[in-house]
Short mmCIF file of C-alpha atoms in Angstrom, two decimals:
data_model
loop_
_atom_site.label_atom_id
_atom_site.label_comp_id
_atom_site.label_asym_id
_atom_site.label_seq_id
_atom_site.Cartn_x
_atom_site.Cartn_y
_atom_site.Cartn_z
CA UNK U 25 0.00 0.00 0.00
CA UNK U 26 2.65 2.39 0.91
CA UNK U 27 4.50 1.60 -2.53
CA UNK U 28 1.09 2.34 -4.33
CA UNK U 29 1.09 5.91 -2.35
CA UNK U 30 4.37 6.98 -3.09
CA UNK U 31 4.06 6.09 -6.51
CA UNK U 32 0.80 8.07 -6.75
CA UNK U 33 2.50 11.37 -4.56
CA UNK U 34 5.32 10.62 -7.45
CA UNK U 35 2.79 11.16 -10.48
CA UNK U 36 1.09 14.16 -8.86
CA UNK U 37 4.69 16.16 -7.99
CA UNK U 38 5.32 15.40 -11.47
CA UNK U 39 2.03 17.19 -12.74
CA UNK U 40 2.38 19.77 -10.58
CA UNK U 41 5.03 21.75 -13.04
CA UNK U 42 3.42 20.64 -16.11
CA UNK U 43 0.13 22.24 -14.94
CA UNK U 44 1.66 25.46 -13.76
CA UNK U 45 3.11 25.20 -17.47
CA UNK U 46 -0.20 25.10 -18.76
CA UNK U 47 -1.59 28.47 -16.99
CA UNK U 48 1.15 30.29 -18.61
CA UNK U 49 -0.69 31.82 -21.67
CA UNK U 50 2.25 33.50 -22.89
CA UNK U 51 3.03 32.33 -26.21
CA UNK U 52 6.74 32.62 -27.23
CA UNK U 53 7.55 35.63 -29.11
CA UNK U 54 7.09 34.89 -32.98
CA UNK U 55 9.92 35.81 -34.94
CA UNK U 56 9.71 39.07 -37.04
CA UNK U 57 10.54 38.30 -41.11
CA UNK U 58 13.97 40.53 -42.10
CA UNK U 59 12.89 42.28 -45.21
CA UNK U 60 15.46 44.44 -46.99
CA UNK U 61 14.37 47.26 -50.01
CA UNK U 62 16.24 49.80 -51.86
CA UNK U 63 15.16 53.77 -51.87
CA UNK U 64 13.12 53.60 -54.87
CA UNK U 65 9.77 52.27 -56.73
CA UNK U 66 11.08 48.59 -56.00
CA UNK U 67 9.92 49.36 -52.64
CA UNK U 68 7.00 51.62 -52.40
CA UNK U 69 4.49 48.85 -51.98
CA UNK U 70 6.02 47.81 -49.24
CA UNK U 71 4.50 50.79 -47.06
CA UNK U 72 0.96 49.53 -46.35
CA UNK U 73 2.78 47.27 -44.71
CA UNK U 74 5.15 48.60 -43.02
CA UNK U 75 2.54 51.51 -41.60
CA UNK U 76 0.35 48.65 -40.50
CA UNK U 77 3.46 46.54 -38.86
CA UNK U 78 2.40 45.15 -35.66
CA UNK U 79 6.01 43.87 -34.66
CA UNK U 80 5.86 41.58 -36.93
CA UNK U 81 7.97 42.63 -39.78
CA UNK U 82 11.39 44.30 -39.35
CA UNK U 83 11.99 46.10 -42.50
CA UNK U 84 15.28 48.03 -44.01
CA UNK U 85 15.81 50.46 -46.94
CA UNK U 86 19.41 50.49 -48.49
CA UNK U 87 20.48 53.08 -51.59
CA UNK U 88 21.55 50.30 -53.60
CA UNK U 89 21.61 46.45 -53.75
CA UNK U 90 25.05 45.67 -53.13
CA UNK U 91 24.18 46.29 -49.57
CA UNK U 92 21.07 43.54 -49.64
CA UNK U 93 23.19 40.74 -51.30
CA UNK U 94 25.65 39.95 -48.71
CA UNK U 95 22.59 39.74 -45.82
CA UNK U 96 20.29 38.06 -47.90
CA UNK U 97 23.24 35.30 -48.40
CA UNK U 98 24.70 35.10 -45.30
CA UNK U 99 20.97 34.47 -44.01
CA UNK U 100 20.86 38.11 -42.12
CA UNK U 101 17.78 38.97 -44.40
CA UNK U 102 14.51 36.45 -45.04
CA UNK U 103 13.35 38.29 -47.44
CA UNK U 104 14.03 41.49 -50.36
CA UNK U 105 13.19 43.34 -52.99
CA UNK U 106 15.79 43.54 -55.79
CA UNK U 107 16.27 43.98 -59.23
CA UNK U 108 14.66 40.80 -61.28
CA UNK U 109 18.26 39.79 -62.66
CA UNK U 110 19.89 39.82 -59.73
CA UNK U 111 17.85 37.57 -58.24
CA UNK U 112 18.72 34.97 -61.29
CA UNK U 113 22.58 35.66 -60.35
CA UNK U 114 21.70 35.46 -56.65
CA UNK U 115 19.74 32.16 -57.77
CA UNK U 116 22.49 30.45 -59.34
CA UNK U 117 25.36 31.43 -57.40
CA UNK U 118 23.57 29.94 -54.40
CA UNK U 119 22.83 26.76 -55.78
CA UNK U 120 18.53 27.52 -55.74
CA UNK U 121 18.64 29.13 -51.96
CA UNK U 122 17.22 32.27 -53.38
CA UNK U 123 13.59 32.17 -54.84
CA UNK U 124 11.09 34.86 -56.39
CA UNK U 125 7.88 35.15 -54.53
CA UNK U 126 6.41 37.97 -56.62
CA UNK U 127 6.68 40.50 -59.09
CA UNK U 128 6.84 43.69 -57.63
CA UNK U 129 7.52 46.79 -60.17
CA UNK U 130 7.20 46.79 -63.69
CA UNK U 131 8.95 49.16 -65.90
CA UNK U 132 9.87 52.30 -64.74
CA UNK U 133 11.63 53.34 -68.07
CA UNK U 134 10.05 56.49 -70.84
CA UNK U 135 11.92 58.50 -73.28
CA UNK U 136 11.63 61.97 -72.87
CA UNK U 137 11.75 64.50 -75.95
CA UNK U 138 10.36 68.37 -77.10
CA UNK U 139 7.74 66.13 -78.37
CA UNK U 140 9.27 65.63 -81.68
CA UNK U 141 9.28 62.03 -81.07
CA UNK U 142 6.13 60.25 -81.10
CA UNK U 143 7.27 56.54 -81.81
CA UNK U 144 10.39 54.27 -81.68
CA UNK U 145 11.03 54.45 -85.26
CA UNK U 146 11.27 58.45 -84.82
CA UNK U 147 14.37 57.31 -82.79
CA UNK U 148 16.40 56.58 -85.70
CA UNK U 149 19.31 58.86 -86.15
CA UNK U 150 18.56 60.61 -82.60
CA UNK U 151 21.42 60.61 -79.85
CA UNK U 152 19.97 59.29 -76.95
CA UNK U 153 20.90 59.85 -73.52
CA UNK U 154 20.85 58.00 -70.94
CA UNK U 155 22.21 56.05 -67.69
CA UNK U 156 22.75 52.27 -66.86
CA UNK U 157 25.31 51.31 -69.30
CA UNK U 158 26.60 47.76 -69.42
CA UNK U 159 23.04 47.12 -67.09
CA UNK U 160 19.20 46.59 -67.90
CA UNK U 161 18.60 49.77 -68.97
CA UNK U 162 20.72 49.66 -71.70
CA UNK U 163 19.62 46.27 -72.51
CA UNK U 164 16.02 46.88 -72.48
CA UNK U 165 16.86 49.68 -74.80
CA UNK U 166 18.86 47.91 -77.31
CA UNK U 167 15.85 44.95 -77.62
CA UNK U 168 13.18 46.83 -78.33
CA UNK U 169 15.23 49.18 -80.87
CA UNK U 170 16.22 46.30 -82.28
CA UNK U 171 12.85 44.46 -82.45
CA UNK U 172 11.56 47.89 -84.06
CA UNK U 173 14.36 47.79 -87.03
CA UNK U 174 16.82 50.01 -85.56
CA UNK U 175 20.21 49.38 -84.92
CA UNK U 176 21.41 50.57 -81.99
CA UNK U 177 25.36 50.65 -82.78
CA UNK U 178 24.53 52.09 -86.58
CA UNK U 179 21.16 53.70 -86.64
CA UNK U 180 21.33 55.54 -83.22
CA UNK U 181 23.86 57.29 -80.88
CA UNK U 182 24.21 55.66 -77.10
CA UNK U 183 25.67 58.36 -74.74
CA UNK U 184 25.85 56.82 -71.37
CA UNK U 185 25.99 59.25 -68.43
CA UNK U 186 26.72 57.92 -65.15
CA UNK U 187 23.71 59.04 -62.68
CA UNK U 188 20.52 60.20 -63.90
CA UNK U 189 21.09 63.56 -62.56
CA UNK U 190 23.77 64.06 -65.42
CA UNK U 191 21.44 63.39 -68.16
CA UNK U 192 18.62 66.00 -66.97
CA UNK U 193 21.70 68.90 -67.00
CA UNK U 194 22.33 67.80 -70.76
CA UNK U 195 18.82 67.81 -71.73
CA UNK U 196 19.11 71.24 -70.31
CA UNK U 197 22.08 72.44 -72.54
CA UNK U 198 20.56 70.53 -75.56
CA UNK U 199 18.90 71.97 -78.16
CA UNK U 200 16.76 68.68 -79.56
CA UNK U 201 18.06 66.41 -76.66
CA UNK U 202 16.08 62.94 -76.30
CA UNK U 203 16.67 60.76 -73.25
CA UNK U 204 16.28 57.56 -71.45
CA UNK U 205 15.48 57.85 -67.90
CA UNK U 206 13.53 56.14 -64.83
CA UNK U 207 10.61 57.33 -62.45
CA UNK U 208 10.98 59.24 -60.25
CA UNK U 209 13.94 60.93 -62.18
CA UNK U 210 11.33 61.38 -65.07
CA UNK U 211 9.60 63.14 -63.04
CA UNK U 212 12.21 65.37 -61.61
CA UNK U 213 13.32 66.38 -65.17
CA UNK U 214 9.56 67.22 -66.14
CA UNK U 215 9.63 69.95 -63.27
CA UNK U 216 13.07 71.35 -64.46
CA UNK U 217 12.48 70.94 -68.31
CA UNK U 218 9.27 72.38 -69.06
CA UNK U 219 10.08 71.93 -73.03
CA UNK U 220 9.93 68.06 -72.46
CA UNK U 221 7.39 65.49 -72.09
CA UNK U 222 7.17 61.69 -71.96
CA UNK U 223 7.74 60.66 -75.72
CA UNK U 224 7.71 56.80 -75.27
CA UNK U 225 6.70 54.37 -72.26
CA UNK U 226 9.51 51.67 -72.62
CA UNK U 227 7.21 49.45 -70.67
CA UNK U 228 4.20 49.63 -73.28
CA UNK U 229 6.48 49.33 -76.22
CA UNK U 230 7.80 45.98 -74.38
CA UNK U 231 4.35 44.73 -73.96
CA UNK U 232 3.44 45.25 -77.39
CA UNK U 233 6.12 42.85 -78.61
CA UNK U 234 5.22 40.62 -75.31
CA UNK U 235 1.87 40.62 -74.59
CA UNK U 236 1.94 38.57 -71.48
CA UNK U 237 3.95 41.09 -69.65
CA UNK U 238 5.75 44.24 -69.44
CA UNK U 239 9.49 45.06 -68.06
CA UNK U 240 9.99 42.86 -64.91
CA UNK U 241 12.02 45.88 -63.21
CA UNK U 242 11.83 44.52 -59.36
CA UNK U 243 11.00 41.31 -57.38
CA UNK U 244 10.46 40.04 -54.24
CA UNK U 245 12.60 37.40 -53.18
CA UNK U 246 13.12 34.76 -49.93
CA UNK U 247 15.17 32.28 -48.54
CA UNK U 248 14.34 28.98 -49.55
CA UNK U 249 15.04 27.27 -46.16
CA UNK U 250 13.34 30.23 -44.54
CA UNK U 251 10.22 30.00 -46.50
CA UNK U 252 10.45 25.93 -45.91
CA UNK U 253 10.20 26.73 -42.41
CA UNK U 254 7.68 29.33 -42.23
CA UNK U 255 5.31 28.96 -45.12
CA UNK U 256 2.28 30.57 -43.31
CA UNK U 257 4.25 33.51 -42.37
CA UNK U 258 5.12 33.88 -45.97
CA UNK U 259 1.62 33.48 -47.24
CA UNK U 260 0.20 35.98 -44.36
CA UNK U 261 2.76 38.68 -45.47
CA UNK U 262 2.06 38.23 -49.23
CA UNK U 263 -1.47 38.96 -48.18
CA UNK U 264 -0.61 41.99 -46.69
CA UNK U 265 1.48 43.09 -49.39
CA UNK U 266 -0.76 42.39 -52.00
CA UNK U 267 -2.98 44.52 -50.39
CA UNK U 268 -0.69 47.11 -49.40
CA UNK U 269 0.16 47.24 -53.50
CA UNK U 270 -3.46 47.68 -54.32
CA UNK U 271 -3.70 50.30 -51.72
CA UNK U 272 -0.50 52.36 -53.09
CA UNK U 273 -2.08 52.64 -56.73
CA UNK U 274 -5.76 53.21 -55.34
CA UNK U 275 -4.88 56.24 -52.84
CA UNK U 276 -1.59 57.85 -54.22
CA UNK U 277 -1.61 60.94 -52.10
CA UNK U 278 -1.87 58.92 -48.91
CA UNK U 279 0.91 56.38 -50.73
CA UNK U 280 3.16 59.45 -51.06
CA UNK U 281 3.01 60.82 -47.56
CA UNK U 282 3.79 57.32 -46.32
CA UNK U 283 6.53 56.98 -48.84
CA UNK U 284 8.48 59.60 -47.05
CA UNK U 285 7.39 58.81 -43.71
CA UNK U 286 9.20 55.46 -44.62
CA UNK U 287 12.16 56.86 -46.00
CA UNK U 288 11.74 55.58 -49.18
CA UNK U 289 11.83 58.88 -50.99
CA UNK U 290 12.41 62.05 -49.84
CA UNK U 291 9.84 64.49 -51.74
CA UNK U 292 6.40 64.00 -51.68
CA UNK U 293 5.00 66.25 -54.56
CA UNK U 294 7.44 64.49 -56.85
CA UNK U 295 6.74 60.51 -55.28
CA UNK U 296 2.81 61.81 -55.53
CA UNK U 297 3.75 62.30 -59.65
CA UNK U 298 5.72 59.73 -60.26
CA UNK U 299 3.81 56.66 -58.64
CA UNK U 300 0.74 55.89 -61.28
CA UNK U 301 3.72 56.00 -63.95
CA UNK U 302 5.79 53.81 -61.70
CA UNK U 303 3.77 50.12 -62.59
CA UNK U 304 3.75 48.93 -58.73
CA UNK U 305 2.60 45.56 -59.29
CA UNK U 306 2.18 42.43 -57.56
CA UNK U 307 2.15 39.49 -59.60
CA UNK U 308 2.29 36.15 -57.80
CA UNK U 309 2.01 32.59 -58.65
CA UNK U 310 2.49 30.85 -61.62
CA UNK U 311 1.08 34.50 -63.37
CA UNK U 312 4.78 35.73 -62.75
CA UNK U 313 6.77 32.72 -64.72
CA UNK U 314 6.39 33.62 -68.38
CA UNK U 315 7.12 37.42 -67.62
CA UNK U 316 10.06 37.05 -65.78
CA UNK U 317 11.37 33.86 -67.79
CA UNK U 318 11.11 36.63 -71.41
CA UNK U 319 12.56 39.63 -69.15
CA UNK U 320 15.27 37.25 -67.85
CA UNK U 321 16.00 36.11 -71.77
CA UNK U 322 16.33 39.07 -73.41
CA UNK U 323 19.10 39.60 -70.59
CA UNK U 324 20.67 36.52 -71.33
CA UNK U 325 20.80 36.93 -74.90
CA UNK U 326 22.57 40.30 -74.49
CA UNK U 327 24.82 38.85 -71.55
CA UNK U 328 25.01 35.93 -69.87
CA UNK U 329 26.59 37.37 -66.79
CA UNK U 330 23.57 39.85 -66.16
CA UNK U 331 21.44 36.51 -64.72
CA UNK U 332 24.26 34.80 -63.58
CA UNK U 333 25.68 32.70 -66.49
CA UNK U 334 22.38 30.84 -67.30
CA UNK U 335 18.52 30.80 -67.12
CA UNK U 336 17.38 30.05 -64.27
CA UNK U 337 15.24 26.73 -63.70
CA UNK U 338 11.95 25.77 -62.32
CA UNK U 339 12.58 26.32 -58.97
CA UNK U 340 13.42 29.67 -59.41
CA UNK U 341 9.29 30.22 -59.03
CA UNK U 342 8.20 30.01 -55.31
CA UNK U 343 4.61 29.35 -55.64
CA UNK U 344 2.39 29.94 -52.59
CA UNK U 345 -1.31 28.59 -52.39
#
């Protein structure tokens, strides 16, 4: 009898902490997702989110990409938005570690004129200045000059500047200057330039030789073995981005305040004029595959190097149901 009590007092002593366990109903702390962005469209529909963060998210704006890369690799970042080939190079030089999760920006490219240009074939025989040489903007360039029967080493006249502001201070000393620039810098050249105008949308002129998408300018990417881990995290927080993204191009004003609040951009009359002609998108699913795979082509046909020596394959696509 005595054995039978003492190994009865034995079971209860041993309840005792897993009950006072129980009462505890503090769950452990969730860990946030690291998501990195660069100052720029890429990143501007990211701020419904990031207004709306409830701890959850612990987000991080760099001025270019070279800071993301090294965080995303070393596994300091979960997530990021980057430029759509450098996820490809980031994809192959990590052996599939780095997938896409959406399609975030679209392009962000126009040629500006004094409105004597009204198509791409008025392009022959202009000088055309511009910015990203040796990078996608040149290569987007050269593809759809050459898909519209212009060559662009014979028929045309590349002069590469090396930051945007360059080009806008030789539109302004030129007398029939045309140029190739991004939003928001567009924009910015519009306010100094009143002669000029938009002359050509780079991103319509893609999707009329591409119908099933434009210029795949930015992405979202993750961590494979972080998004193996924590696939409902990733599916809430594509939620909230999509609808953070349908927010930015529904209420712009509001999207520019919190643009700057963010530290995304710094100027909200010009963010507030740039954003409907800045194609924030989100494209998820196997919708992004055929848009990305022609973007990420054209690249490759140009350079290898500017996706990372080769195409990437199947896996590239994170698909999340």
């Amino acid at each position: 009898m005595k054995k039978i009590i003492s190994l009865v007092l034995c079971f209860v002593f041993f309840l005792i902490p897993l009950a006072s366990c129980g009462e505890n109903n503090e769950a452990p702390e969730k860990a946030k997702i690291r998501i990195a962005g660069m100052k720029g469209p890429t990143s501007i529909g990211f701020v419904g989110v990031m207004e709306n963060n409830e701890n959850e998210y612990e987000f991080s704006l760099e001025g270019t990409a070279d800071a993301i890369v090294p965080k995303l690799i070393k596994g300091e970042l979960d997530m990021a938005a980057v430029p759509a080939n450098l996820a490809s190079t980031l994809y192959n030089n990590t052996e599939g570690e780095i997938q896409i999760l959406a399609v975030n920006t679209l392009g962000v490219l126009y040629i500006l004129s004094k409105g004597e240009i009204t198509s791409v074939s008025d392009l022959k025989g202009k000088t055309i200045l511009a910015t990203g040489k040796g990078t996608t903007p040149e290569y987007t360039l050269r593809y759809i000059l050459s898909e519209n029967g212009i060559d662009p080493d014979k028929d045309v006249t590349l002069d590469f500047k090396s930051e945007a502001t360059e080009v806008v201070s030789a539109l302004a000393q030129s007398e029939g200057g045309v140029a190739m620039l991004p939003q928001p810098y567009v924009t910015i050249a519009l306010n100094k330039l009143k002669d000029f105008k938009v002359s050509i949308d780079l991103n319509e002129e893609w999707k009329k030789l591409n119908p099933d998408g434009g210029i795949v300018t930015g992405v979202l990417v993750v961590r494979k073995s972080f998004a193996d881990e924590n696939e409902e995290a990733v599916k809430s927080f594509l939620s909230q981005y999509k609808s953070s993204v349908e927010s930015v191009n529904s209420d712009v004003s509001n999207t520019a305040k919190l643009v700057v609040k963010h530290g995304i951009f710094d100027n909200e009359k010009v963010i507030e004029a740039a954003i409907p002609n800045c194609n924030i998108t989100f494209i998820s699913g196997e919708d992004m595959i055929n848009p990305v795979n022609k973007y990420l082509g054209v690249l490759y046909e140009q350079n290898e190097k500017s996706v990372g020596g080769k195409m990437p394959k199947e896996d590239f696509f994170r698909i999340v149901k």
